[in-house]
Short mmCIF file of C-alpha atoms in Angstrom, two decimals:
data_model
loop_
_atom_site.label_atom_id
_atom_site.label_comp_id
_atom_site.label_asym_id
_atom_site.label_seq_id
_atom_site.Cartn_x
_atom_site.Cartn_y
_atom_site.Cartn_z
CA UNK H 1 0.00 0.00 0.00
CA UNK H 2 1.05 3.58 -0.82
CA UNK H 3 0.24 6.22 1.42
CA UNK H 4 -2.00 9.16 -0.44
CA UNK H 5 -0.22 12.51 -0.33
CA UNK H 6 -1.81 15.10 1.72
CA UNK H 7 -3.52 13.30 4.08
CA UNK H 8 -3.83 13.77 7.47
CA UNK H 9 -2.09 11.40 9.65
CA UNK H 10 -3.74 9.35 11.91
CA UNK H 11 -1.95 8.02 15.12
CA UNK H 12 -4.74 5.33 15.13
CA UNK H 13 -4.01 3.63 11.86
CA UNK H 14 -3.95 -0.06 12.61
CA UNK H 15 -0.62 -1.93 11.34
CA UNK H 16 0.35 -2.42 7.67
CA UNK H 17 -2.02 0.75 6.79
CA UNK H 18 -0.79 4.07 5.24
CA UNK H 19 -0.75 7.00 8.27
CA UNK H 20 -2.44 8.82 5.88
CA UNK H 21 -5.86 6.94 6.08
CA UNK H 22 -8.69 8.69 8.45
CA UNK H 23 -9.00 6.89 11.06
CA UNK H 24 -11.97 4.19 10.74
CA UNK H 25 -15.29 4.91 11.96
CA UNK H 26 -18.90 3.95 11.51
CA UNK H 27 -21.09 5.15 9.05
CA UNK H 28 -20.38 7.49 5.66
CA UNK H 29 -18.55 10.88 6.47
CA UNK H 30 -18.55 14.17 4.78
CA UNK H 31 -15.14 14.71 5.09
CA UNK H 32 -12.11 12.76 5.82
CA UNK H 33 -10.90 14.49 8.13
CA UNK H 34 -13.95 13.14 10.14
CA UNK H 35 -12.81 9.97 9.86
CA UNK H 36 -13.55 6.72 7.44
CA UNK H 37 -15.84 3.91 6.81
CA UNK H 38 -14.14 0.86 5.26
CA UNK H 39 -15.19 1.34 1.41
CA UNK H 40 -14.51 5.43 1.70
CA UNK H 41 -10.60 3.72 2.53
CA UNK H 42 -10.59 1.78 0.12
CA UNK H 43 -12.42 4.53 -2.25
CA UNK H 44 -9.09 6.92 -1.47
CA UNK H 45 -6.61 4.17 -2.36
CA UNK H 46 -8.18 3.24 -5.85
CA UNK H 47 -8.71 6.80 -6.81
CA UNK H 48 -8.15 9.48 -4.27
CA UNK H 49 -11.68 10.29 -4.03
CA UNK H 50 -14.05 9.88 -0.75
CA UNK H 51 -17.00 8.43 -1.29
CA UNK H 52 -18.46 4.64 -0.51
CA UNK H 53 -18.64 3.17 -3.87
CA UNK H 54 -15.30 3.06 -5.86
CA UNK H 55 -15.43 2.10 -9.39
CA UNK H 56 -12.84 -0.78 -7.87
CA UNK H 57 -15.35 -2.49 -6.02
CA UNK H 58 -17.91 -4.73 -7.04
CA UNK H 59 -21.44 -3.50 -5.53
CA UNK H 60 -22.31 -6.42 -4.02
CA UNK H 61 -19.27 -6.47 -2.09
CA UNK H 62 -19.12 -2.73 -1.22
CA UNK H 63 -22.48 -3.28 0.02
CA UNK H 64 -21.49 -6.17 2.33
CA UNK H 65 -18.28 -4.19 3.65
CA UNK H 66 -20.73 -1.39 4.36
CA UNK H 67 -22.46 -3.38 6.56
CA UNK H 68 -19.70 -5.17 8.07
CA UNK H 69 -17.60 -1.90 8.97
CA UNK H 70 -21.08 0.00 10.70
CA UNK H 71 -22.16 -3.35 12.74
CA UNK H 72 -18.79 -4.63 13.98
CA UNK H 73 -17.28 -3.36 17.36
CA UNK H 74 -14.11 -1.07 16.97
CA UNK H 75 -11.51 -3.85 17.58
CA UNK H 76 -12.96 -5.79 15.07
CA UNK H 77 -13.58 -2.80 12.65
CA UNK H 78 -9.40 -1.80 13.40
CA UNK H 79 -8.55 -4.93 12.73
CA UNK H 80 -10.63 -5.09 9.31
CA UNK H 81 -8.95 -1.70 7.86
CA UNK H 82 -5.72 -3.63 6.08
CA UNK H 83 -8.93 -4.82 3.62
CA UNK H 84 -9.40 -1.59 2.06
CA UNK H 85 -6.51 -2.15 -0.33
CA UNK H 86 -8.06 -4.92 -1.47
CA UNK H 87 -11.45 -3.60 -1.86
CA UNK H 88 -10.26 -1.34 -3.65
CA UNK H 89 -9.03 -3.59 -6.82
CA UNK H 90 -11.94 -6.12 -6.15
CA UNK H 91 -14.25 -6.49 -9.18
CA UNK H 92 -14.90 -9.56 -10.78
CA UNK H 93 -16.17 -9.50 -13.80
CA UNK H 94 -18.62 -12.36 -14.04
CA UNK H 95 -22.31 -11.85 -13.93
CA UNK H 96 -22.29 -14.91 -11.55
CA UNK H 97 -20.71 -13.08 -9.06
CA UNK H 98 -23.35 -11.06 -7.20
CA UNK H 99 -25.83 -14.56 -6.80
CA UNK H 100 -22.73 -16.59 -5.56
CA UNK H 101 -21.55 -13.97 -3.15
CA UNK H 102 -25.20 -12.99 -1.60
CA UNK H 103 -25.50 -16.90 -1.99
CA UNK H 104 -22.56 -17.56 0.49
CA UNK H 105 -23.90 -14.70 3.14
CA UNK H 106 -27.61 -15.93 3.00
CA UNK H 107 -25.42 -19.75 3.86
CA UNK H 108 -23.59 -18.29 6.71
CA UNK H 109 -26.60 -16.92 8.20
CA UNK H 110 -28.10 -19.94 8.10
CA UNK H 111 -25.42 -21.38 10.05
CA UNK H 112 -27.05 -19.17 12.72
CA UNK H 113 -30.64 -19.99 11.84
CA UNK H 114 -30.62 -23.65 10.21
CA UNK H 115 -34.44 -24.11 10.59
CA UNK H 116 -35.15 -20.84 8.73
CA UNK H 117 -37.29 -22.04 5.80
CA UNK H 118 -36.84 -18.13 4.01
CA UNK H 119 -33.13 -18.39 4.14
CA UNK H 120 -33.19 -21.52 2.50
CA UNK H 121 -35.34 -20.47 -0.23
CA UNK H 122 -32.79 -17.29 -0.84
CA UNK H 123 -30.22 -19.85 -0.74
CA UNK H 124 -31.70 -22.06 -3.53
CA UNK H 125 -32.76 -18.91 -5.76
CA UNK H 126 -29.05 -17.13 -5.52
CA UNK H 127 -27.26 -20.19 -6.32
CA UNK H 128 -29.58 -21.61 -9.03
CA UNK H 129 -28.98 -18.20 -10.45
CA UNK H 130 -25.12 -18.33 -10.32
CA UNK H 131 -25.01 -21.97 -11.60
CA UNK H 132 -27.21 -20.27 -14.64
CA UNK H 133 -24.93 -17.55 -15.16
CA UNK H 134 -21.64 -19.12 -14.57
CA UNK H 135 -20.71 -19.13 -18.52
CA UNK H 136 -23.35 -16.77 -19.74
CA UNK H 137 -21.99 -14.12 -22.44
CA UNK H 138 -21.81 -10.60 -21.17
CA UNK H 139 -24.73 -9.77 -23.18
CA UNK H 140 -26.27 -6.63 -23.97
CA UNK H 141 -27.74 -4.01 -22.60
CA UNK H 142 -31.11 -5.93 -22.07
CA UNK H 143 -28.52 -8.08 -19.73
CA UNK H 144 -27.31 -5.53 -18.07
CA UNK H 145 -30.24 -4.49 -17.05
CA UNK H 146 -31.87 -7.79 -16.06
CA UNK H 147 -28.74 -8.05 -14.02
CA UNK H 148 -28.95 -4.52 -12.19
CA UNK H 149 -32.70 -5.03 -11.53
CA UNK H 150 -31.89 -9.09 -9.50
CA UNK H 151 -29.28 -6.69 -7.48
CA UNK H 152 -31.80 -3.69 -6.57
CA UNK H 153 -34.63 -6.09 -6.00
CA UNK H 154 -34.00 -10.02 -4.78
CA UNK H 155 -30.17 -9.89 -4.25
CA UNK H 156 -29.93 -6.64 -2.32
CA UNK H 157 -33.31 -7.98 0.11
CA UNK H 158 -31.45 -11.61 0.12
CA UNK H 159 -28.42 -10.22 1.27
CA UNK H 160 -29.53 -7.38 4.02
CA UNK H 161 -32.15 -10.26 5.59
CA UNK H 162 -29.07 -12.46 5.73
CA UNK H 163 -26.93 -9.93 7.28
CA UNK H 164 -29.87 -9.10 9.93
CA UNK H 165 -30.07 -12.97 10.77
CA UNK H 166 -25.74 -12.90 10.81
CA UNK H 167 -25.49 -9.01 12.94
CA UNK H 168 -28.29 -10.64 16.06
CA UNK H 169 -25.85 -13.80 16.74
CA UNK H 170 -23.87 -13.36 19.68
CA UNK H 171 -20.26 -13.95 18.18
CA UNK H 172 -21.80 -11.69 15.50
CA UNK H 173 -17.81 -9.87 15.13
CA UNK H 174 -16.05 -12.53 14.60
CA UNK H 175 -18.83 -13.81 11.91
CA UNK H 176 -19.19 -11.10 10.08
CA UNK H 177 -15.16 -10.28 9.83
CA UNK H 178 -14.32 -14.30 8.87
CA UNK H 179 -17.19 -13.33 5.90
CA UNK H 180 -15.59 -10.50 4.63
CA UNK H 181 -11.95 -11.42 4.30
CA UNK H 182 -13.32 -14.79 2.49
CA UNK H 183 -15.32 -12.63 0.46
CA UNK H 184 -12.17 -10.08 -0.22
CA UNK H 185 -9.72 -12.96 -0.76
CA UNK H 186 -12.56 -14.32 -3.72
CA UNK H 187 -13.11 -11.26 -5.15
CA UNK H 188 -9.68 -10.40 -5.61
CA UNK H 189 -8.78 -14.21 -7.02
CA UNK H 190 -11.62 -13.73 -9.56
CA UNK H 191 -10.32 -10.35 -10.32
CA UNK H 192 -6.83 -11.23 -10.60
CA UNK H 193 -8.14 -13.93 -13.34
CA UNK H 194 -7.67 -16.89 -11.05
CA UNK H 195 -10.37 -20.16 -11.94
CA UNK H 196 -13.60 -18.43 -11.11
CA UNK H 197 -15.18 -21.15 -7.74
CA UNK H 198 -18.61 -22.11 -8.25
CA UNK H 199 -19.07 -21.86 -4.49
CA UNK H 200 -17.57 -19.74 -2.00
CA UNK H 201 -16.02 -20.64 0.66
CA UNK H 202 -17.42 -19.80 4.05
CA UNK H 203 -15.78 -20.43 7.71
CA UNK H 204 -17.52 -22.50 9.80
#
């Protein structure tokens, strides 16, 4: 990681992350200088601009980092900040992507709630979906759109009802950190061009 020039240091920066970071913190922020959620880190390393939503970062997984970084205690959310680099270069490209990755969250939250007949159902739909769309062409614009309306509608509900079910358990930190590095360490194999998995892998 390179540090950005101009930046304010932060005596709080966690090891392995550039001083010039904000210092992490809950929420968005107007202003770095108020501090940091993880994706407006990651959002300054890709491109020097603060917002949550870098052009780096796949949406799906900006939106689970979001919601990672604003329901995890501090220690854990310290201890997340070295991800940022790699959110910010973390954009597969396949349109199985989104489905497999709000397929693995809706499986870990069933982990907390095995009897919950929902999550199974959001389970079945994300990764029928994937397996569909594993070699499907790019496509169109008709595609793209079918794609972007599955994330604003299904996938976005699938995932946030998942990450409800995941944020009430009581280790709910250490859950919901173990998710995102696996998610991360995927997203940036798939980006990389590594063999794209037709599952991800979850910790147990």
């Amino acid at each position: 990681m390179t540090a950005l020039p101009g930046r304010r240091a932060s005596v709080d920066s966690p090891a392995g992350v550039p001083d010039s970071l904000p210092v992490p913190g809950r929420f968005a922020h107007l202003d770095p200088d108020d501090g940091a959620c993880l994706m407006e880190a990651a959002a300054l390393l890709s491109s020097g601009r603060f917002g949550d939503s870098p052009s780096g970062t796949h949406p799906a997984l900006a939106a689970l980092a979001r919601v990672v970084n604003d329901s995890v205690g501090d220690d854990a959310r310290r201890a997340l900040w070295p991800l940022a680099a790699d959110l910010a270069d973390a954009r597969p490209a396949g349109r199985d992507y989104a489905p497999l990755l709000v397929g693995a969250v809706v499986d870990a939250a069933r982990l907390v709630r095995p009897a919950s007949r929902r999550l199974a159902r959001h389970g079945r739909a994300c990764h029928a979906r994937a397996a569909s769309l594993a070699h499907a062409p790019g496509g169109g614009p008709a595609t793209r759109i079918g794609d972007l309306l599955w994330w604003r509608g299904p996938g976005r509900r699938h995932l946030e009802q998942a990450l409800g079910v995941l944020c009430a358990a009581p280790d709910a930190d250490q859950r919901l950190s173990d998710l995102l590095r696996e998610a991360v360490a995927q997203a940036r194999e798939r980006t990389r061009g590594g063999a794209p998995s037709r599952k991800f892998r979850c910790n147990r």
